[in-house]
PDB file of C-alpha atoms in Angstrom:
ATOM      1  CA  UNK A 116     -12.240   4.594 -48.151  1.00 38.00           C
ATOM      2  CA  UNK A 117     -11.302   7.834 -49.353  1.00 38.00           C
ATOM      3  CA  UNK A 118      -7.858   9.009 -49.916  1.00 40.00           C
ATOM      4  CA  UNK A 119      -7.279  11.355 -46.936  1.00 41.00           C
ATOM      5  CA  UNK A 120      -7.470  15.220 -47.918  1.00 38.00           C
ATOM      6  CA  UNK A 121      -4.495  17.130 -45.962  1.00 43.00           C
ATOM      7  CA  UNK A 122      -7.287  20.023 -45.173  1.00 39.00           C
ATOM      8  CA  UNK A 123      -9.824  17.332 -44.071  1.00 50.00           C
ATOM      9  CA  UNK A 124      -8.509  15.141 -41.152  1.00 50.00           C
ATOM     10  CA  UNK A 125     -11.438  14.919 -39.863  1.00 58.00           C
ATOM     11  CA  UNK A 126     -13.218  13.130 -42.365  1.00 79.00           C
ATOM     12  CA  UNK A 127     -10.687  11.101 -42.566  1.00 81.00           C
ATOM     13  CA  UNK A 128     -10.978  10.116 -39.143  1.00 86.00           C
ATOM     14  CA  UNK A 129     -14.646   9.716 -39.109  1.00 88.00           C
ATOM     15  CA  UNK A 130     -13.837   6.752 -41.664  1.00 87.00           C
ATOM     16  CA  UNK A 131     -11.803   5.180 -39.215  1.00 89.00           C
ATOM     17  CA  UNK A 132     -14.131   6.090 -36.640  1.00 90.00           C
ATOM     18  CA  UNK A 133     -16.997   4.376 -38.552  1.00 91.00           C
ATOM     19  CA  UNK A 134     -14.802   1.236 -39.677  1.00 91.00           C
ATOM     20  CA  UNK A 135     -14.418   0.520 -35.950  1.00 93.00           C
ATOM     21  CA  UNK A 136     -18.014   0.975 -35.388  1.00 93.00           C
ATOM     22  CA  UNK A 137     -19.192  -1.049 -38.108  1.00 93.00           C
ATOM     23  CA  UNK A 138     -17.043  -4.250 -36.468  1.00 93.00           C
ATOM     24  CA  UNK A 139     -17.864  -3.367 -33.035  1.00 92.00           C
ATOM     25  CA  UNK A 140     -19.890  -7.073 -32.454  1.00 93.00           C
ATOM     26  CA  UNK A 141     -16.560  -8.690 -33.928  1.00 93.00           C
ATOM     27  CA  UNK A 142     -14.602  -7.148 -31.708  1.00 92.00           C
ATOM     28  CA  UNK A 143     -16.155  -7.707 -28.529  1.00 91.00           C
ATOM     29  CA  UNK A 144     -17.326 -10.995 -29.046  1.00 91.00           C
ATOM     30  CA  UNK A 145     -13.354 -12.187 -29.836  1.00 92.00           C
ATOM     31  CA  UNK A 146     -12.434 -11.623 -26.193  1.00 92.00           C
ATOM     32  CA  UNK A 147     -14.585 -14.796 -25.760  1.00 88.00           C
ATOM     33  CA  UNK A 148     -12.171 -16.957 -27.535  1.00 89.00           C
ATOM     34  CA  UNK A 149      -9.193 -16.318 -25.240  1.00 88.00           C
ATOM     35  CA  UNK A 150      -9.233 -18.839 -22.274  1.00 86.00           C
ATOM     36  CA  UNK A 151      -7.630 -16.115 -20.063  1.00 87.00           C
ATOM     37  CA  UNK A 152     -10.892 -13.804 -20.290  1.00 87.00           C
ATOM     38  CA  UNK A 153     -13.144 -16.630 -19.749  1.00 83.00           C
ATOM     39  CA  UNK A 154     -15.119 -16.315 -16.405  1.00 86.00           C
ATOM     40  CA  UNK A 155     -17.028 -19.422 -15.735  1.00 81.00           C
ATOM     41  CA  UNK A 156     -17.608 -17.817 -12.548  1.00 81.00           C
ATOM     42  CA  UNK A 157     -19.192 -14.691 -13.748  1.00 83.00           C
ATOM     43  CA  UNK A 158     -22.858 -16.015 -14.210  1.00 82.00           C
ATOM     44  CA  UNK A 159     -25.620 -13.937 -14.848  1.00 80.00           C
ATOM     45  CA  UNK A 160     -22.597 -11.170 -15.118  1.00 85.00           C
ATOM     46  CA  UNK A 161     -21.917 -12.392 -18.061  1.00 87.00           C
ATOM     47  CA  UNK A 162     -24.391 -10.501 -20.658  1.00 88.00           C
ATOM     48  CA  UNK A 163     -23.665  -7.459 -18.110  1.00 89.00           C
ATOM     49  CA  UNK A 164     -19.375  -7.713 -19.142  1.00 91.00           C
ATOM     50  CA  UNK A 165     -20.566  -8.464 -22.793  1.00 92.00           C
ATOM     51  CA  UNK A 166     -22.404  -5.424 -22.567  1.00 92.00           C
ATOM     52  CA  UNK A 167     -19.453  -3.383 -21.077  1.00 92.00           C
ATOM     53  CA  UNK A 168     -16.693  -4.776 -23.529  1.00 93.00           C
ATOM     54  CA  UNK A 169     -19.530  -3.609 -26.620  1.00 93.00           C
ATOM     55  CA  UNK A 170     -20.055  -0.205 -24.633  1.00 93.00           C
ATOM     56  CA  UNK A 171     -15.556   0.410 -24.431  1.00 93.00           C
ATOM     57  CA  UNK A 172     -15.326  -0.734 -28.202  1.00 94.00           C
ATOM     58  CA  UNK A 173     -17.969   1.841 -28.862  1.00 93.00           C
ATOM     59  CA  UNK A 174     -16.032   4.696 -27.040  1.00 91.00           C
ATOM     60  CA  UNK A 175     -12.884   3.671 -28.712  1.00 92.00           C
ATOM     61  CA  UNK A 176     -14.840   4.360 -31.907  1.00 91.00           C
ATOM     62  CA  UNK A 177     -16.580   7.781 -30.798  1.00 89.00           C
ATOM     63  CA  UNK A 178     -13.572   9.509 -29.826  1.00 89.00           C
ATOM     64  CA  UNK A 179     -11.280   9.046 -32.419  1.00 88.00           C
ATOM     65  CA  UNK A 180     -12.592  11.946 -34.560  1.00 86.00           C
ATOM     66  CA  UNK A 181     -13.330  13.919 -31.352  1.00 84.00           C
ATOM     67  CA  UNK A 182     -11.329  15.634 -28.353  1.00 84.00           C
ATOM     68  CA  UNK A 183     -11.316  13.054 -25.804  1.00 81.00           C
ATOM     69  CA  UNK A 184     -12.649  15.943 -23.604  1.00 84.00           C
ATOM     70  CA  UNK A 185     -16.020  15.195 -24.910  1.00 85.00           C
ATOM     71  CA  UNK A 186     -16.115  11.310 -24.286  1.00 83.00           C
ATOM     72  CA  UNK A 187     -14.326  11.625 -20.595  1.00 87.00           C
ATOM     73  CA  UNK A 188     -17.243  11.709 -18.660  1.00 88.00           C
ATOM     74  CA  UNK A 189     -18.576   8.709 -20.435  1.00 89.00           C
ATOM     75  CA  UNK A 190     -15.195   6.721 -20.022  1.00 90.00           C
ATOM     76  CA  UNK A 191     -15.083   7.538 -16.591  1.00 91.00           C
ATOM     77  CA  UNK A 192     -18.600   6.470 -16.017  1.00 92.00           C
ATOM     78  CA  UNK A 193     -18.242   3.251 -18.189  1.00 93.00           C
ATOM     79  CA  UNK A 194     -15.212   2.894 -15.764  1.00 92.00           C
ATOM     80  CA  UNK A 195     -16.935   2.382 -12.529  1.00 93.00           C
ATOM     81  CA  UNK A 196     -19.017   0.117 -14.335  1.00 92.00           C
ATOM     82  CA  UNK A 197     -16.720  -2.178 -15.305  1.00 92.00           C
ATOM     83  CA  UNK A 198     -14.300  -2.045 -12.675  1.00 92.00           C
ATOM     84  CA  UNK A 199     -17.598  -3.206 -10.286  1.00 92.00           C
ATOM     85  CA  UNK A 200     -17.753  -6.063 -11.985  1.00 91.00           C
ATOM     86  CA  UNK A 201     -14.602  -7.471 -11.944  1.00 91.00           C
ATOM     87  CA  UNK A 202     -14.306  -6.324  -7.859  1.00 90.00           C
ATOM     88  CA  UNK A 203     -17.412  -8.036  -7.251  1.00 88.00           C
ATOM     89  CA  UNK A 204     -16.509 -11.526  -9.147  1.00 88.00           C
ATOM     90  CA  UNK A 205     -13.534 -11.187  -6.814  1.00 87.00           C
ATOM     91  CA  UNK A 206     -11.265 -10.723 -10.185  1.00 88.00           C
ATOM     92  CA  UNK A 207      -7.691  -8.836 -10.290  1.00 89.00           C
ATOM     93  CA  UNK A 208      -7.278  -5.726 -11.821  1.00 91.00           C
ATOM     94  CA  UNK A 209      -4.972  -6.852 -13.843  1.00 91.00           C
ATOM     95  CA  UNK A 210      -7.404  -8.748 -15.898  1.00 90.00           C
ATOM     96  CA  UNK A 211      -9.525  -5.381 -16.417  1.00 91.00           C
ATOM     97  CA  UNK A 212      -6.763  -3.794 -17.900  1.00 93.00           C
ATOM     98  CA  UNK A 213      -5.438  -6.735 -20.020  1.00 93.00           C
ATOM     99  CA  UNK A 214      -9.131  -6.715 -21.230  1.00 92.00           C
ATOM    100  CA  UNK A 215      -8.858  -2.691 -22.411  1.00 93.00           C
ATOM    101  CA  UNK A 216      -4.927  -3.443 -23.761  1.00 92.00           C
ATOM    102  CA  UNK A 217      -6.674  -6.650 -25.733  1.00 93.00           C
ATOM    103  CA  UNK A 218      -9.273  -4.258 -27.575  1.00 93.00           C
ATOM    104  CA  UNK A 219      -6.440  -1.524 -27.971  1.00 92.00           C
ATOM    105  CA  UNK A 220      -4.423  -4.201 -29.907  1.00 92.00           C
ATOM    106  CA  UNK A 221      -7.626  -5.315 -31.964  1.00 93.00           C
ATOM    107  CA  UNK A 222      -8.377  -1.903 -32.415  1.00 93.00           C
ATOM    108  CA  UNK A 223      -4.596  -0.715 -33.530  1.00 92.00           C
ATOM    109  CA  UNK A 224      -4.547  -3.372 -36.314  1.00 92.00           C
ATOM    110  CA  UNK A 225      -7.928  -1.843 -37.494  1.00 92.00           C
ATOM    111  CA  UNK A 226      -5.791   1.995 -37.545  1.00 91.00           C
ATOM    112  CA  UNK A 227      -2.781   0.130 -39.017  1.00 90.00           C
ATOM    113  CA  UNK A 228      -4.562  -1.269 -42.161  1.00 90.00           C
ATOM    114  CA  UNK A 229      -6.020   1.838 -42.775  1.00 88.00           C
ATOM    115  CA  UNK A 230      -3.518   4.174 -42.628  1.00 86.00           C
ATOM    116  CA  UNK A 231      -1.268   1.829 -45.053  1.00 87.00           C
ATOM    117  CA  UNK A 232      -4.025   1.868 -47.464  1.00 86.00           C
ATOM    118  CA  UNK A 233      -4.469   5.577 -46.925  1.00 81.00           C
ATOM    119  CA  UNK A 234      -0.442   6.243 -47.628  1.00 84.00           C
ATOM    120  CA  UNK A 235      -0.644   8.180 -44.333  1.00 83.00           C
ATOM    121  CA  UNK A 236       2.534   9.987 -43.348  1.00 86.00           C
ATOM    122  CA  UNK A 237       4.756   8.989 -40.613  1.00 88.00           C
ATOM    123  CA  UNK A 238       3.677  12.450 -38.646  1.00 88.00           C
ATOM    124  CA  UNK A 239       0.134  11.950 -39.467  1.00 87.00           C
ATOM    125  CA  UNK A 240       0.075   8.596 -38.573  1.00 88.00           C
ATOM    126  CA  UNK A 241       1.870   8.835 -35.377  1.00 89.00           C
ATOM    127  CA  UNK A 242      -0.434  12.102 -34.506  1.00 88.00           C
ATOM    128  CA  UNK A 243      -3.201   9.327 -35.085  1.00 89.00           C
ATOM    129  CA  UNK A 244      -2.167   6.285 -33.107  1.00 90.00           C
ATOM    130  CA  UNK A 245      -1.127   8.579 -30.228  1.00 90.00           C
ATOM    131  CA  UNK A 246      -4.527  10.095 -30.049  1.00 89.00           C
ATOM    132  CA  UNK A 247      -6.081   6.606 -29.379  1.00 91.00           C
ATOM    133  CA  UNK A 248      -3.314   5.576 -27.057  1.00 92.00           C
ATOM    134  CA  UNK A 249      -4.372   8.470 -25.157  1.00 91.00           C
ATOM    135  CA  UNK A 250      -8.119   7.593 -24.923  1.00 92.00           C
ATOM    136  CA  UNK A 251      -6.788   3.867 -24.511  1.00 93.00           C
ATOM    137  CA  UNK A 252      -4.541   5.183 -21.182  1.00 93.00           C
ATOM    138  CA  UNK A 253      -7.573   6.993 -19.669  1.00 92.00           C
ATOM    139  CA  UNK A 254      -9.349   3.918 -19.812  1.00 93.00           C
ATOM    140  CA  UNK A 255      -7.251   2.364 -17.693  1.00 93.00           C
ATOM    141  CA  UNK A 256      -6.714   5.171 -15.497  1.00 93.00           C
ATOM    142  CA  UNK A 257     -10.560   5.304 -14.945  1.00 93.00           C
ATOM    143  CA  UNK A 258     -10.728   0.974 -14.565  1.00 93.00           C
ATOM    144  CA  UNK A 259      -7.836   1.344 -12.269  1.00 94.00           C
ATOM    145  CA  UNK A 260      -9.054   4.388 -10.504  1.00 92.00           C
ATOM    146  CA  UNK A 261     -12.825   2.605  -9.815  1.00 92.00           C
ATOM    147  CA  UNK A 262     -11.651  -0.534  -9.269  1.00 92.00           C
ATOM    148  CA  UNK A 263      -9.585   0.444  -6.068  1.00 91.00           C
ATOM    149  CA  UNK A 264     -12.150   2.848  -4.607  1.00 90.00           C
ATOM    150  CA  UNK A 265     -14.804  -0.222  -5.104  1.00 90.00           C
ATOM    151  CA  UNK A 266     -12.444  -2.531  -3.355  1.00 87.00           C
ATOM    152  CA  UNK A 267     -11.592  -0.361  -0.781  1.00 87.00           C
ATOM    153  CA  UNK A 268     -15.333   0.531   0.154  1.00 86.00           C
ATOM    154  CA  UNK A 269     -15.816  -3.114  -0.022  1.00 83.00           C
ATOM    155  CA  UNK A 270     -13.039  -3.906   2.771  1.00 78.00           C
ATOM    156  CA  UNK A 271     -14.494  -1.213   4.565  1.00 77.00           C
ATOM    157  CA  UNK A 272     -18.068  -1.929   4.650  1.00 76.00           C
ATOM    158  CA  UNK A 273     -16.928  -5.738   5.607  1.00 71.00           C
ATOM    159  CA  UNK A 274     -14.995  -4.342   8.502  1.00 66.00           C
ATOM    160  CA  UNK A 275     -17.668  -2.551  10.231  1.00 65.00           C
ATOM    161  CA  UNK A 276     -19.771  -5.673   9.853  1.00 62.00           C
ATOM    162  CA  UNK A 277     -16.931  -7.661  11.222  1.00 58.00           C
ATOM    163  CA  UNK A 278     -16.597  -4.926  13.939  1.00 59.00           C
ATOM    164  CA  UNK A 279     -20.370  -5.300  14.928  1.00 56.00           C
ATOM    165  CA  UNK A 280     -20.697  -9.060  15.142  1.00 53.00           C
ATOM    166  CA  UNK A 281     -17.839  -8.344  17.160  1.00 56.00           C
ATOM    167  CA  UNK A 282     -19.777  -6.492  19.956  1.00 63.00           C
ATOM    168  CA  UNK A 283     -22.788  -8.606  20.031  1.00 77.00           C
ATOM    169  CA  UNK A 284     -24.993  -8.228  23.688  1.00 82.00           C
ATOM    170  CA  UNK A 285     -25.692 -11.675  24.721  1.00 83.00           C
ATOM    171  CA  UNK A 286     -29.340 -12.217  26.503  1.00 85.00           C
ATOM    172  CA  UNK A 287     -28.484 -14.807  29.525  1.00 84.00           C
ATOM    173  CA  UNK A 288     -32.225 -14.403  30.988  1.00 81.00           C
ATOM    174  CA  UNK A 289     -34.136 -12.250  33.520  1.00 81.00           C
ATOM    175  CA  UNK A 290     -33.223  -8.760  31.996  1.00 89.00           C
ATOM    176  CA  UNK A 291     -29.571  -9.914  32.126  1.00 89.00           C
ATOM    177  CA  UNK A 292     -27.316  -9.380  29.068  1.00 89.00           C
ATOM    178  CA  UNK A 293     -23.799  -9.534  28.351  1.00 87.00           C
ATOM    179  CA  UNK A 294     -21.652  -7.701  25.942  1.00 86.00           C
ATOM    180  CA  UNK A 295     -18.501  -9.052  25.633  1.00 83.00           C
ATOM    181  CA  UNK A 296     -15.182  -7.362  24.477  1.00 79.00           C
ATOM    182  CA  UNK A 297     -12.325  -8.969  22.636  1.00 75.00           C
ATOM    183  CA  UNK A 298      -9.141  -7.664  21.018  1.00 72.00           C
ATOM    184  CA  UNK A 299      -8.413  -3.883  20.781  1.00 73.00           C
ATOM    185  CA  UNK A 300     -11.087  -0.921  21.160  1.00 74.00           C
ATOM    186  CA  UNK A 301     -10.208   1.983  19.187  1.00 75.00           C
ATOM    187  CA  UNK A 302     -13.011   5.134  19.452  1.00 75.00           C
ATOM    188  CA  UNK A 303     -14.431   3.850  16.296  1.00 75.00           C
ATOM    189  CA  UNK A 304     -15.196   0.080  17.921  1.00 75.00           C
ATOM    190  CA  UNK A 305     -16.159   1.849  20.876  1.00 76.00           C
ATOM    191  CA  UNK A 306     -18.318   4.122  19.042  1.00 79.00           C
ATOM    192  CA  UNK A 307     -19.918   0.611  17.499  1.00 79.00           C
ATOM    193  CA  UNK A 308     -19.999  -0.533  21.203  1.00 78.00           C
ATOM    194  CA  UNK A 309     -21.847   2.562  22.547  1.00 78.00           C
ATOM    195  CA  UNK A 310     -24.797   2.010  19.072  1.00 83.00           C
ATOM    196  CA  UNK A 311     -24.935  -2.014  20.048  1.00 81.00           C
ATOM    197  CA  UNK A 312     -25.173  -1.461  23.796  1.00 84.00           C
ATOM    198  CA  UNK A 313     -28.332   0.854  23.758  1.00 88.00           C
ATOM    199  CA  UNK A 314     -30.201  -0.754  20.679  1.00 87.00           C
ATOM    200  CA  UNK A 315     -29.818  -4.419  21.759  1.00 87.00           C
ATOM    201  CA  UNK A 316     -30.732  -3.024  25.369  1.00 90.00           C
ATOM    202  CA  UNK A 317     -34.192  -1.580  24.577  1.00 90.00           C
ATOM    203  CA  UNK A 318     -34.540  -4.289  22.094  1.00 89.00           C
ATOM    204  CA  UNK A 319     -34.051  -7.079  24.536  1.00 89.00           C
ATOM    205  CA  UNK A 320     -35.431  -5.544  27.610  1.00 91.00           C
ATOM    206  CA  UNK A 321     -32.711  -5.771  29.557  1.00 91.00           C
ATOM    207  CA  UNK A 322     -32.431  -3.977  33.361  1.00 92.00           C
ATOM    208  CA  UNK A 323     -28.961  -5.165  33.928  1.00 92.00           C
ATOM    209  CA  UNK A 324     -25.922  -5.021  31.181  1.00 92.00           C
ATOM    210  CA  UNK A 325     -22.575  -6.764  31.932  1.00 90.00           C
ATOM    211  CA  UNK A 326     -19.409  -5.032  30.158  1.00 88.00           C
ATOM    212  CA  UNK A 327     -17.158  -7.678  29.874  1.00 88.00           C
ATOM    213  CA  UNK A 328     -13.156  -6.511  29.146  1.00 84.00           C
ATOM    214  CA  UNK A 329     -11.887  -9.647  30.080  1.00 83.00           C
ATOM    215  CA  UNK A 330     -10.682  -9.791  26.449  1.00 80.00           C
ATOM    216  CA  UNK A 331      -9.263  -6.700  25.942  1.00 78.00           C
ATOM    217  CA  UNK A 332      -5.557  -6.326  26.272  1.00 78.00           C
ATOM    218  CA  UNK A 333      -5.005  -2.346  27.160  1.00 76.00           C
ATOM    219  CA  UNK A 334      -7.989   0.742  27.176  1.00 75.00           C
ATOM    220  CA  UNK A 335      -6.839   4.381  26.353  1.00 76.00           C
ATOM    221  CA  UNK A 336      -8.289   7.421  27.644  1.00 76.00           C
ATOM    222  CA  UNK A 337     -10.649   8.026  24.399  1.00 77.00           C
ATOM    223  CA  UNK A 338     -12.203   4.452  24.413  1.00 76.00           C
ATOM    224  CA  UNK A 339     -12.114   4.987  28.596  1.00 78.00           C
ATOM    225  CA  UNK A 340     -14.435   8.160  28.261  1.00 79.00           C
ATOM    226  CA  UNK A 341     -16.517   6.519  25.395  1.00 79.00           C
ATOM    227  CA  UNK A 342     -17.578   2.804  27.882  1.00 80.00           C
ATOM    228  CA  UNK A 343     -18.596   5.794  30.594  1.00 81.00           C
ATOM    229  CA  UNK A 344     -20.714   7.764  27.891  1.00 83.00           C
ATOM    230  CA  UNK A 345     -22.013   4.308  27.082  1.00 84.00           C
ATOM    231  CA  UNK A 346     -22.989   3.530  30.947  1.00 86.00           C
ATOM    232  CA  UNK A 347     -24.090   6.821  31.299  1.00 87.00           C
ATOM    233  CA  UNK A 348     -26.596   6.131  28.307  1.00 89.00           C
ATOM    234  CA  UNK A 349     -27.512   3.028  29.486  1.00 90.00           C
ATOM    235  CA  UNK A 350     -28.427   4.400  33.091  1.00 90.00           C
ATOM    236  CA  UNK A 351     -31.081   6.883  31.319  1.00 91.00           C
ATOM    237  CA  UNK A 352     -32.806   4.088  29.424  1.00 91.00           C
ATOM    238  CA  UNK A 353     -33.040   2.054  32.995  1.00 92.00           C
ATOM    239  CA  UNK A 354     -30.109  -0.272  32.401  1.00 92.00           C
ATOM    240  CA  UNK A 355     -27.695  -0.660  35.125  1.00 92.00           C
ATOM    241  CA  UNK A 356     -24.256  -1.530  33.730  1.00 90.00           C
ATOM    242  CA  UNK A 357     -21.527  -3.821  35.613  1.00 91.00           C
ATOM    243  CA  UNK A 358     -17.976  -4.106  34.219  1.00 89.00           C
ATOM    244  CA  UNK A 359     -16.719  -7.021  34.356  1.00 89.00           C
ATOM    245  CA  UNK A 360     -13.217  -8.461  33.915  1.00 86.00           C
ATOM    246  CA  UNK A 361     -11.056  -5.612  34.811  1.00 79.00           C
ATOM    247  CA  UNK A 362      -7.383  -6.997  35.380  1.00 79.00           C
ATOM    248  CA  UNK A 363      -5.098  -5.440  37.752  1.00 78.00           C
ATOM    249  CA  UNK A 364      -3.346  -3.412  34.829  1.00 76.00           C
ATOM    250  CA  UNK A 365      -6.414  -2.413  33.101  1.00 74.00           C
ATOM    251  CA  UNK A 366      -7.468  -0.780  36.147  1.00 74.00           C
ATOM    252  CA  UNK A 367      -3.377   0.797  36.998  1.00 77.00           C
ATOM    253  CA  UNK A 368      -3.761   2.419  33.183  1.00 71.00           C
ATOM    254  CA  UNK A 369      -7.110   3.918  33.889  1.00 71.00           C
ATOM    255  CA  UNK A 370      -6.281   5.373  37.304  1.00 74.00           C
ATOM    256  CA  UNK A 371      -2.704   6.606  35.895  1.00 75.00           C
ATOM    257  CA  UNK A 372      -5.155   8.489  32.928  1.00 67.00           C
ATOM    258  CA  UNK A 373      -7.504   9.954  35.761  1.00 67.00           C
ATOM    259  CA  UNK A 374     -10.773   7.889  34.179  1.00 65.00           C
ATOM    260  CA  UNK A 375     -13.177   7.069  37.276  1.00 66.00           C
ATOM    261  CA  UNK A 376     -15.695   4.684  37.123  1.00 66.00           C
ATOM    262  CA  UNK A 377     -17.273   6.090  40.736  1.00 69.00           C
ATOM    263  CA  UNK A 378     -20.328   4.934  41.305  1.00 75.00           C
ATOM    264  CA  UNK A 379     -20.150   1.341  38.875  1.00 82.00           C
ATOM    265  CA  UNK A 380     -19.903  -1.488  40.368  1.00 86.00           C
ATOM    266  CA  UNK A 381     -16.857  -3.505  38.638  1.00 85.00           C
ATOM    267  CA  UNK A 382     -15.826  -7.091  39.160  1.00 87.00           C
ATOM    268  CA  UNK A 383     -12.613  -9.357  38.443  1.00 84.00           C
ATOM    269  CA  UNK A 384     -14.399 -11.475  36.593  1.00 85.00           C
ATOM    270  CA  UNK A 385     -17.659 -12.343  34.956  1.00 85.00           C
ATOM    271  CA  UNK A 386     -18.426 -15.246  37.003  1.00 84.00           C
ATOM    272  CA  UNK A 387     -18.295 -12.691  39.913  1.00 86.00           C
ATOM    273  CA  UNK A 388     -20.449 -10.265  38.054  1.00 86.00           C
ATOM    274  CA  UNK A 389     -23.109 -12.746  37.337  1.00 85.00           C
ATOM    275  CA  UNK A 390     -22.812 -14.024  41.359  1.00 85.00           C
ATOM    276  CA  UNK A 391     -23.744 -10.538  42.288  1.00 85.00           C
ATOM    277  CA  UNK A 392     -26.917 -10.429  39.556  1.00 83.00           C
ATOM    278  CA  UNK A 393     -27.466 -14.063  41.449  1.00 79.00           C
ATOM    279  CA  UNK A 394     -27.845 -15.258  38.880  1.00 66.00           C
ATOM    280  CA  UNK A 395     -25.057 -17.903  39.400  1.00 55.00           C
ATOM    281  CA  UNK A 396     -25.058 -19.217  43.129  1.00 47.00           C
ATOM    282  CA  UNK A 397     -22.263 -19.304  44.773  1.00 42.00           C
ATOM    283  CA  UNK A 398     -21.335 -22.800  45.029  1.00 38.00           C
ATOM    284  CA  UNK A 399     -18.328 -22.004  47.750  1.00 41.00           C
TER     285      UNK A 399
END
């Protein structure tokens, strides 16, 4: 390597750049020989996070002779990439970002050697290794950044599936069906409730539909006005609704909220409700 020419940084930092380059499929492969980074679990992931660590060592390389302006978008999309697979191998973060911090030590000793054989200045050399800690910190900022929007859309996504198998509509027979409530309704559950209700209706040919809030510890006037836009739904499709289950206080909060239910028949319990479908004889 050429001594470095005080008008030329640049090519002096394309030498570095290159030198990192050049040892790129050392690097990346050394991760493998720490225990810690070692994810038996990973499977066919595995090539994939090879792939990724080869793909971060290259950035590392590209930017250190440019602004990091020009390599942000690809961090930032090498980000999302790698912070996917550690949320979907169920892996803390804090193993992506030891992984970056491992190749920013490689990488440092790389800068160190050269600059001592280079006779680099103290102010040159510090302008130098706080360049690449800078493209080293948006790494992790874009890791970290991915990684919790991926594990948040995860949680949600599982919610709403946990929120649906919640609501399921039950087919008892003879156009009867039940759809059973349990734990608190917010609008967004109800909303679920309203989708379920109507599909599984037409999809089960059902005439009769028994709302069962036997489960449900206290209604407000949203999800009150949402189960009678859901009746009223059903009752244009041809399915009569019946409520079952509706406790003493249930029914005190919905009067004391002026929500009406005129017209529906409602029952104290389910057993009741299916009685009146006869569909259960009365054995009194």
């Amino acid at each position: 390597m050429s001594k470095m020419i005080k008008n030329e940084p640049t090519t002096y930092l394309q030498e570095i750049s290159e030198l990192i380059l050049e040892q790129k499929e050392t690097l990346s492969n050394s991760i493998l020989e720490d225990e810690r980074f070692n994810y038996k679990h990973a499977g066919n992931n595995k090539d994939r996070l090879q792939h990724l660590r080869l793909q971060l060592i290259q950035l590392y390389g590209e930017t250190i002779p440019l602004p990091l302006s020009i390599t942000a978008k690809k961090l930032k999309d090498w980000g999302k990439d790698y912070a996917d697979i550690f949320v979907s191998l169920n892996i803390p973060l804090d193993h992506a970002i030891e992984e970056v911090h491992f190749y920013r030590n490689k990488i440092g000793l790389i800068i160190k050697k050269a600059a001592k054989n280079e006779k680099l200045d103290l102010d040159t050399f510090y302008e130098l290794i706080s360049g690449f800690d800078l493209v080293v910190d948006t790494a992790v900022q874009m890791v970290s950044t991915s990684y919790m929007e991926k594990y948040i859309s995860n949680l949600r996504t599982a919610e709403e599936e946990i929120d649906e198998l919640s609501v399921p509509v039950v087919l008892l027979g003879d156009g009867i069906g039940i759809l059973p409530m349990i734990g608190d309704i917010d609008t967004k559950r109800a909303q679920i409730l309203m989708d379920n209700a109507l599909k599984s209706s037409v999809d089960l040919g059902l005439s009769n539909l028994i709302l069962d809030l036997s489960g449900v510890p206290i209604i407000d006037t949203m999800v009150a006005q949402k189960i009678y836009q859901v009746i009223q739904a059903l009752e244009l499709i041809g399915v009569e609704t019946k409520i079952s289950g509706l406790r003493p206080e249930l029914a005190l909060t919905m009067t004391s909220i002026g929500v009406e239910f005129s017209g529906i028949k409602t029952f104290s319990s389910l057993h009741l409700a299916l009685q009146h479908l006869g569909f259960m004889r009365n054995t009194h």
